[in-house]
Coordinates of C-alpha atoms and ligand atoms in Angstrom, one line a residue:
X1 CA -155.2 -127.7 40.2
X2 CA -152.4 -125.8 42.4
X3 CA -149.5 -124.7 40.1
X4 CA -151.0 -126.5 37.5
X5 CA -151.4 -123.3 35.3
X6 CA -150.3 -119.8 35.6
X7 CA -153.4 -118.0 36.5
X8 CA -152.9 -114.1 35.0
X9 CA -155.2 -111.8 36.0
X10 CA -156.9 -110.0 33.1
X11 CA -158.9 -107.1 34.9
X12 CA -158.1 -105.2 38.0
X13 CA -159.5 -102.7 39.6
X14 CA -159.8 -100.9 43.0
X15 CA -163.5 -100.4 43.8
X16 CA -163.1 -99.0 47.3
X17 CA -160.7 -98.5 50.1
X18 CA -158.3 -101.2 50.3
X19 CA -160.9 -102.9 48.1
X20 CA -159.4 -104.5 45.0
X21 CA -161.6 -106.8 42.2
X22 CA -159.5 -109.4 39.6
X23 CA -161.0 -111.1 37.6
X24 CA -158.7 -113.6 36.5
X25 CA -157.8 -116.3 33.6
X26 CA -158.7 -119.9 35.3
X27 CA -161.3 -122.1 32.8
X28 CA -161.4 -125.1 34.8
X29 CA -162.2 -123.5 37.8
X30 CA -165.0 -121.2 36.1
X31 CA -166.4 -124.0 34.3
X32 CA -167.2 -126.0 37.6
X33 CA -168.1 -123.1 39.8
X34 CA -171.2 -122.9 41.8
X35 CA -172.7 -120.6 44.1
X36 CA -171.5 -120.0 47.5
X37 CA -168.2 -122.2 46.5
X38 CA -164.6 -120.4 47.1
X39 CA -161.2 -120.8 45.6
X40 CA -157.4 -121.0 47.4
X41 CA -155.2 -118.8 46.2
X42 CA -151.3 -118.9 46.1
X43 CA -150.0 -115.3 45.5
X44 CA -146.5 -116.9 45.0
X45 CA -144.6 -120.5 45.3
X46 CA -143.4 -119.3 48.9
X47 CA -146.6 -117.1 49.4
X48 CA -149.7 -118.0 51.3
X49 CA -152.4 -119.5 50.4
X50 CA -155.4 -118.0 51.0
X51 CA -159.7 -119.0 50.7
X52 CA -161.5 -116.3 48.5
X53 CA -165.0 -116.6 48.0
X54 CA -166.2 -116.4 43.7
X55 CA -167.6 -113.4 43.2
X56 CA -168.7 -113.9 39.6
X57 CA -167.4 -116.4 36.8
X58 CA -167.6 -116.1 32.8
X59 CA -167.5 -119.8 31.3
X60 CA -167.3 -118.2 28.1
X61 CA -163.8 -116.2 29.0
X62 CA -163.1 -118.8 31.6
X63 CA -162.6 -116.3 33.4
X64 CA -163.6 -116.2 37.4
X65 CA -164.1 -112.3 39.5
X66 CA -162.9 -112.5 43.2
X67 CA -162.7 -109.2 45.7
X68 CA -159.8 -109.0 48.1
X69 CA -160.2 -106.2 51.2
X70 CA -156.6 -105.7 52.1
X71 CA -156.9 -106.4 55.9
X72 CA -154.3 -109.5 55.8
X73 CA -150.7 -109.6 54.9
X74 CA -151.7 -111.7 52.2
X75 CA -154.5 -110.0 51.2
X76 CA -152.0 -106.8 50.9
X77 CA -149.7 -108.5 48.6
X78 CA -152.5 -110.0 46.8
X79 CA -154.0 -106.4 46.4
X80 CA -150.5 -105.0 44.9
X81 CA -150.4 -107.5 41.8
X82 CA -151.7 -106.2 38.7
X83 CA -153.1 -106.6 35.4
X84 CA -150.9 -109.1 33.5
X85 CA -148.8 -110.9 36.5
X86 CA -150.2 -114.3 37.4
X87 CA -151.0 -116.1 40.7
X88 CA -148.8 -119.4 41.3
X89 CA -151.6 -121.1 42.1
X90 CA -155.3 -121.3 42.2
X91 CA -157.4 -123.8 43.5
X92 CA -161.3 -124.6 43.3
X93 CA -163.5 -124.4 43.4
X94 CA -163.7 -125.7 47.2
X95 CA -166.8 -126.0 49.2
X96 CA -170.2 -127.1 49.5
X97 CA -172.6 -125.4 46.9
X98 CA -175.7 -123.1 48.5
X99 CA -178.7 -124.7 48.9
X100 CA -181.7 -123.2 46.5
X101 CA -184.6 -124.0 47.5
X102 CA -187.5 -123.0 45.3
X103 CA -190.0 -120.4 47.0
X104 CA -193.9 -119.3 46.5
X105 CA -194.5 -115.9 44.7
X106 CA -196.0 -114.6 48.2
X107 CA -192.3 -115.6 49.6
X108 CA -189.1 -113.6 49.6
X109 CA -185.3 -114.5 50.7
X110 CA -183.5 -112.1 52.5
X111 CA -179.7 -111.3 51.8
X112 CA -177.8 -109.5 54.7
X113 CA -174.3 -108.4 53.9
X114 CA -171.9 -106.0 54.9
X115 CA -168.8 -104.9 53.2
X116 CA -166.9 -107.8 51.3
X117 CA -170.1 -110.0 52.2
X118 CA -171.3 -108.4 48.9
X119 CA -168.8 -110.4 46.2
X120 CA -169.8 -113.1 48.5
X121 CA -173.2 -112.8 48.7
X122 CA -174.0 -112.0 44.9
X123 CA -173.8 -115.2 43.1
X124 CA -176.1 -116.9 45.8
X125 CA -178.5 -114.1 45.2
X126 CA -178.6 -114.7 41.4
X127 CA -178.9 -118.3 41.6
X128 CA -181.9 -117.8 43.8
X129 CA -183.2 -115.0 41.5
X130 CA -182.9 -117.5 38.0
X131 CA -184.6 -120.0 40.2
X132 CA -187.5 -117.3 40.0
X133 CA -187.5 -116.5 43.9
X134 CA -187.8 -113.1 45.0
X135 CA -184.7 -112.0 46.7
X136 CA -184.5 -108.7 49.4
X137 CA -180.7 -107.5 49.9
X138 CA -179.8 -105.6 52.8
X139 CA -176.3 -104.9 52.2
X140 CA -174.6 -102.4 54.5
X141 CA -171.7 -100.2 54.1
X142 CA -169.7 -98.2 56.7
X143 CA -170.1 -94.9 54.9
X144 CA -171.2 -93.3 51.9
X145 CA -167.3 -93.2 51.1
X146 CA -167.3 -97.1 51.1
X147 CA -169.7 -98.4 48.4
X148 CA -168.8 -100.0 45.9
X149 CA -170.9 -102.0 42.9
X150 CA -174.1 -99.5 44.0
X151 CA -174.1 -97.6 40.5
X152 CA -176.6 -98.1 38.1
X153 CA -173.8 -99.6 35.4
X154 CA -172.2 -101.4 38.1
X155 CA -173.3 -105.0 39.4
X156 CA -176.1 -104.1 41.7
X157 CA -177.6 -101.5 39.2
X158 CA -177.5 -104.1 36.3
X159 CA -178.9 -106.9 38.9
X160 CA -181.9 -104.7 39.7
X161 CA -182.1 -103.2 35.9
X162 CA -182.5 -107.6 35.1
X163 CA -185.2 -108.5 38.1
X164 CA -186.5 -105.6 38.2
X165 CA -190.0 -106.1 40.7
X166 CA -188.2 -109.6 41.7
X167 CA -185.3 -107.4 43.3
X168 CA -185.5 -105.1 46.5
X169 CA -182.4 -103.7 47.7
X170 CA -182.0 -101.9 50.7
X171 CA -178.8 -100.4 51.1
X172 CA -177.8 -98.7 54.8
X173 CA -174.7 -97.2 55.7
X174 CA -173.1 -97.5 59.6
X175 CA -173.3 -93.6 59.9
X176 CA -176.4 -93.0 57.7
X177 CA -174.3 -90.9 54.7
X178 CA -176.8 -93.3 52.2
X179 CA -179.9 -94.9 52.8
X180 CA -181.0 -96.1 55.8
X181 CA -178.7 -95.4 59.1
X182 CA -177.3 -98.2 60.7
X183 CA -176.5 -101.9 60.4
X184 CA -178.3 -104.1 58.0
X185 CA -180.1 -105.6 61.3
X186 CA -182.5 -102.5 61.3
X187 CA -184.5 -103.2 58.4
X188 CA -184.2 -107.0 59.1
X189 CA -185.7 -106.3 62.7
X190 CA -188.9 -104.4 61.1
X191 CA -189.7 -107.2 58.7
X192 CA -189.9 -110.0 61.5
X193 CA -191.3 -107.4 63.7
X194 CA -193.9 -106.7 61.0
X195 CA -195.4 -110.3 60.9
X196 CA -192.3 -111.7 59.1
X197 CA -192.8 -109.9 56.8
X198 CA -191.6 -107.7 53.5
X199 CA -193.7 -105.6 51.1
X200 CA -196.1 -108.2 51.8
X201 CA -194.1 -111.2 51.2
X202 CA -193.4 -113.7 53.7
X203 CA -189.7 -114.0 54.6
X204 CA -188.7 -117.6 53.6
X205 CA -184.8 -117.6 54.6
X206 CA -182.3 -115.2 55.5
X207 CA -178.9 -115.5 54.1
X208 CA -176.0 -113.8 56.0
X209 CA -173.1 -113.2 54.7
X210 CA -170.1 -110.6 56.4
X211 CA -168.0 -110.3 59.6
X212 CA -168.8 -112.8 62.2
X213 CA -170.1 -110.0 64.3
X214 CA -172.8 -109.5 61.8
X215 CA -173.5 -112.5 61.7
X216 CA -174.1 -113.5 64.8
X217 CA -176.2 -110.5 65.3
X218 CA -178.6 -111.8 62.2
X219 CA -178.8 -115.2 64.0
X220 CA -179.7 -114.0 67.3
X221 CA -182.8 -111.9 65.8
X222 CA -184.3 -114.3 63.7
X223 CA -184.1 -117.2 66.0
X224 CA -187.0 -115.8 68.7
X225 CA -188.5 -116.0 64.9
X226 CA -188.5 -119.0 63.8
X227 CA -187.1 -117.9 60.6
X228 CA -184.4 -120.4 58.6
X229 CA -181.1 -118.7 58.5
X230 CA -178.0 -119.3 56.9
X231 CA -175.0 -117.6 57.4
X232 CA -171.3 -118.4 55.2
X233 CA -168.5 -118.3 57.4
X234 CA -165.6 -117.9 54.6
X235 CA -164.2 -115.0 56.6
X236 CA -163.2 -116.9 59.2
X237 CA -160.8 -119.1 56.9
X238 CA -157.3 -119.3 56.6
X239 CA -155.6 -121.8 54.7
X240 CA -158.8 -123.3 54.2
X241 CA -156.9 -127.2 53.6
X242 CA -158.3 -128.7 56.9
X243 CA -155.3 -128.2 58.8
X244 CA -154.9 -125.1 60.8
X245 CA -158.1 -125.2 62.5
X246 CA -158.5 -121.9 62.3
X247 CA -162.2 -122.0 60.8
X248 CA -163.2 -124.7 63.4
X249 CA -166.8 -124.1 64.2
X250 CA -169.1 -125.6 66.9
X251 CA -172.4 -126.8 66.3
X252 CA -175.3 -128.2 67.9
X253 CA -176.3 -131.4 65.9
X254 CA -179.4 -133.5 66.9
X255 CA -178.4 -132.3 70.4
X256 CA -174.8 -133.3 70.2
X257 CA -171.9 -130.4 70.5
X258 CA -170.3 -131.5 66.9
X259 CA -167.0 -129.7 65.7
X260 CA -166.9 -128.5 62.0
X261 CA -164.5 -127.3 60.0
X262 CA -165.7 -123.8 58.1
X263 CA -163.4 -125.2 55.3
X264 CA -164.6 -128.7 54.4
X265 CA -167.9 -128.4 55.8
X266 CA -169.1 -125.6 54.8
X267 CA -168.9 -122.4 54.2
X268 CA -172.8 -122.6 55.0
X269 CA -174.1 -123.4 58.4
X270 CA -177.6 -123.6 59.9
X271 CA -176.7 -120.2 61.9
X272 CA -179.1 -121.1 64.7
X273 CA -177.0 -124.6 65.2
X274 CA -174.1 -122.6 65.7
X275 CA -172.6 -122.3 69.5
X276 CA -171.8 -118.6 69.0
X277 CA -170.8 -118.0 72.3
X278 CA -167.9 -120.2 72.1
X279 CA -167.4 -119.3 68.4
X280 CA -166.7 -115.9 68.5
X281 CA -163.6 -115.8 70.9
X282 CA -161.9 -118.5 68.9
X283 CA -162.6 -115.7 65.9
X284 CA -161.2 -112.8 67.9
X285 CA -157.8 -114.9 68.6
X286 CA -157.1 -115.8 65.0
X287 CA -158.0 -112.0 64.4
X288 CA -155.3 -110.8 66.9
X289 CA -152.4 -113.1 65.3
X290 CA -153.3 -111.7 62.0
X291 CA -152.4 -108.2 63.4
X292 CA -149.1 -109.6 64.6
X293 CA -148.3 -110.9 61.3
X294 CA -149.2 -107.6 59.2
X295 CA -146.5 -105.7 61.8
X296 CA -143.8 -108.4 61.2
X297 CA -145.0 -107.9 57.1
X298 CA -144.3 -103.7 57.6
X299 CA -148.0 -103.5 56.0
Ligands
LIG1 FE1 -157.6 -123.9 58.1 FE2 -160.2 -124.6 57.7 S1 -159.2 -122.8 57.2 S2 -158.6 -125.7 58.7

């Protein structure tokens, strides 16, 4: 566990702006890892730590792939190590495993993510494709200038190239520069307004992963719906030990206001028990002391 092992990271590479993926030496933790499951990471002994969600693993290299957008001060610092340097510490993986559930061939689950939601979204797509469910990803982007993993030799392109008819992706962009303009709500709002459905498949779930805002906004559609939705709230994590609160979430449990923490009890919550209203200034706190802390860091 932490410190046990020098972690060195044997691939990096910048695959957008501010966007940097590692995949990094750490067998233990790839050998246990499951879907929707995170690691803490500890730059350096006096460093932070910080939750990353797995984007990928390799048992065979024991190796694990996370993404880190370099909006924190950690995340910064994070982002500036490179091939060959090691991380004090790595932890994992944390976290309760996502929740497959086995669907009909008339039945597809739909993936919404924006941004970084896609490393975080990916391996809980694949588990559902090898469970033979059909998956639909809505993944949005700001801009054409912010893709990453889109290309046909990149991870989407070999994930569609794989599935093939079991795969639709959808990809939109916030200013329309590729494929379809706007958020990923837009095509998310046709299929429930089109009978729940897509391409003629009933939607079974929708899993949301991406900024809170998002998030909520995929919550509040499908509700009036009817339609199951899950939504991981890693991004709202900071130390992710259960201590600083940060990723405390409300819920509404069997009609009791229940507090959870993001961290131990999740990342995955039943997005339409979630009290998002009293949620999402709690997020927008934490947010503003982050800025704070990058100004004290110079970054
Ligand atoms: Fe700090 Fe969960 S992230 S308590």
């Amino acid at each position: 566990d932490m410190g046990q092992a020098r972690q060195s990271i044997v691939m990096h590479r910048d695959v957008a702006d501010g966007i940097v993926e590692m995949s990094v030496y750490a067998p233990v933790v790839a050998k246990a890892a499951r879907a929707g499951q995170f690691v803490r990471v500890l730059a350096s002994e006096d460093g932070e730590l910080i939750p990353l969600t797995l984007a990928d693993w390799d048992t065979a290299k024991g190796t694990i792939d996370i993404v880190i957008q370099g909006l924190g001060t950690s995340s910064k610092l994070i982002n500036l190590m490179q091939e060959g340097e090691a991380f004090a510490g790595i932890a994992g993986p944390l976290g309760r495993p996502s929740q497959v559930h086995a669907y009909g061939a008339d039945e597809t689950v739909v993936f919404t993510a924006g941004g970084v939601g896609l490393p975080a979204i990916l391996p809980i797509a694949k588990a559902h494709l090898a469970k033979g469910n059909h998956a639909t990803m809505i993944i949005g982007f700001r801009s054409a200038g912010h893709l990453f993993w889109t290309g046909e030799d990149d991870r989407m392109g070999k994930l569609k190239a794989k599935y093939g008819d079991q795969l639709d992706i959808i990809y939109c962009t916030n200013d329309g520069t590729f494929g379809v303009g706007g958020f990923v709500t837009g095509p998310l709002e046709e299929m429930l307004k089109d009978g729940k459905m897509s391409k003629g498949r009933k939607l079974a779930e929708v899993i949301s992963v991406g900024p809170p805002m998002m998030m909520r906004a995929v919550s509040d559609l499908t509700q009036p719906y009817g339609v199951p939705t899950v939504v991981s709230l890693n991004s709202i994590m900071v130390d992710a030990t259960g201590m600083c609160g940060a990723c405390m979430v409300p819920v509404v449990r069997e009609g009791k206001n229940v507090r959870m923490h993001a961290c131990i009890d999740g990342p995955e919550f039943d997005a339409h028990t979630v009290e998002w209203d009293k949620f999402m200034p709690r997020f927008n706190q934490f947010k503003a002391q982050e800025v704070r802390s990058l100004k004290e860091h110079g970054l």
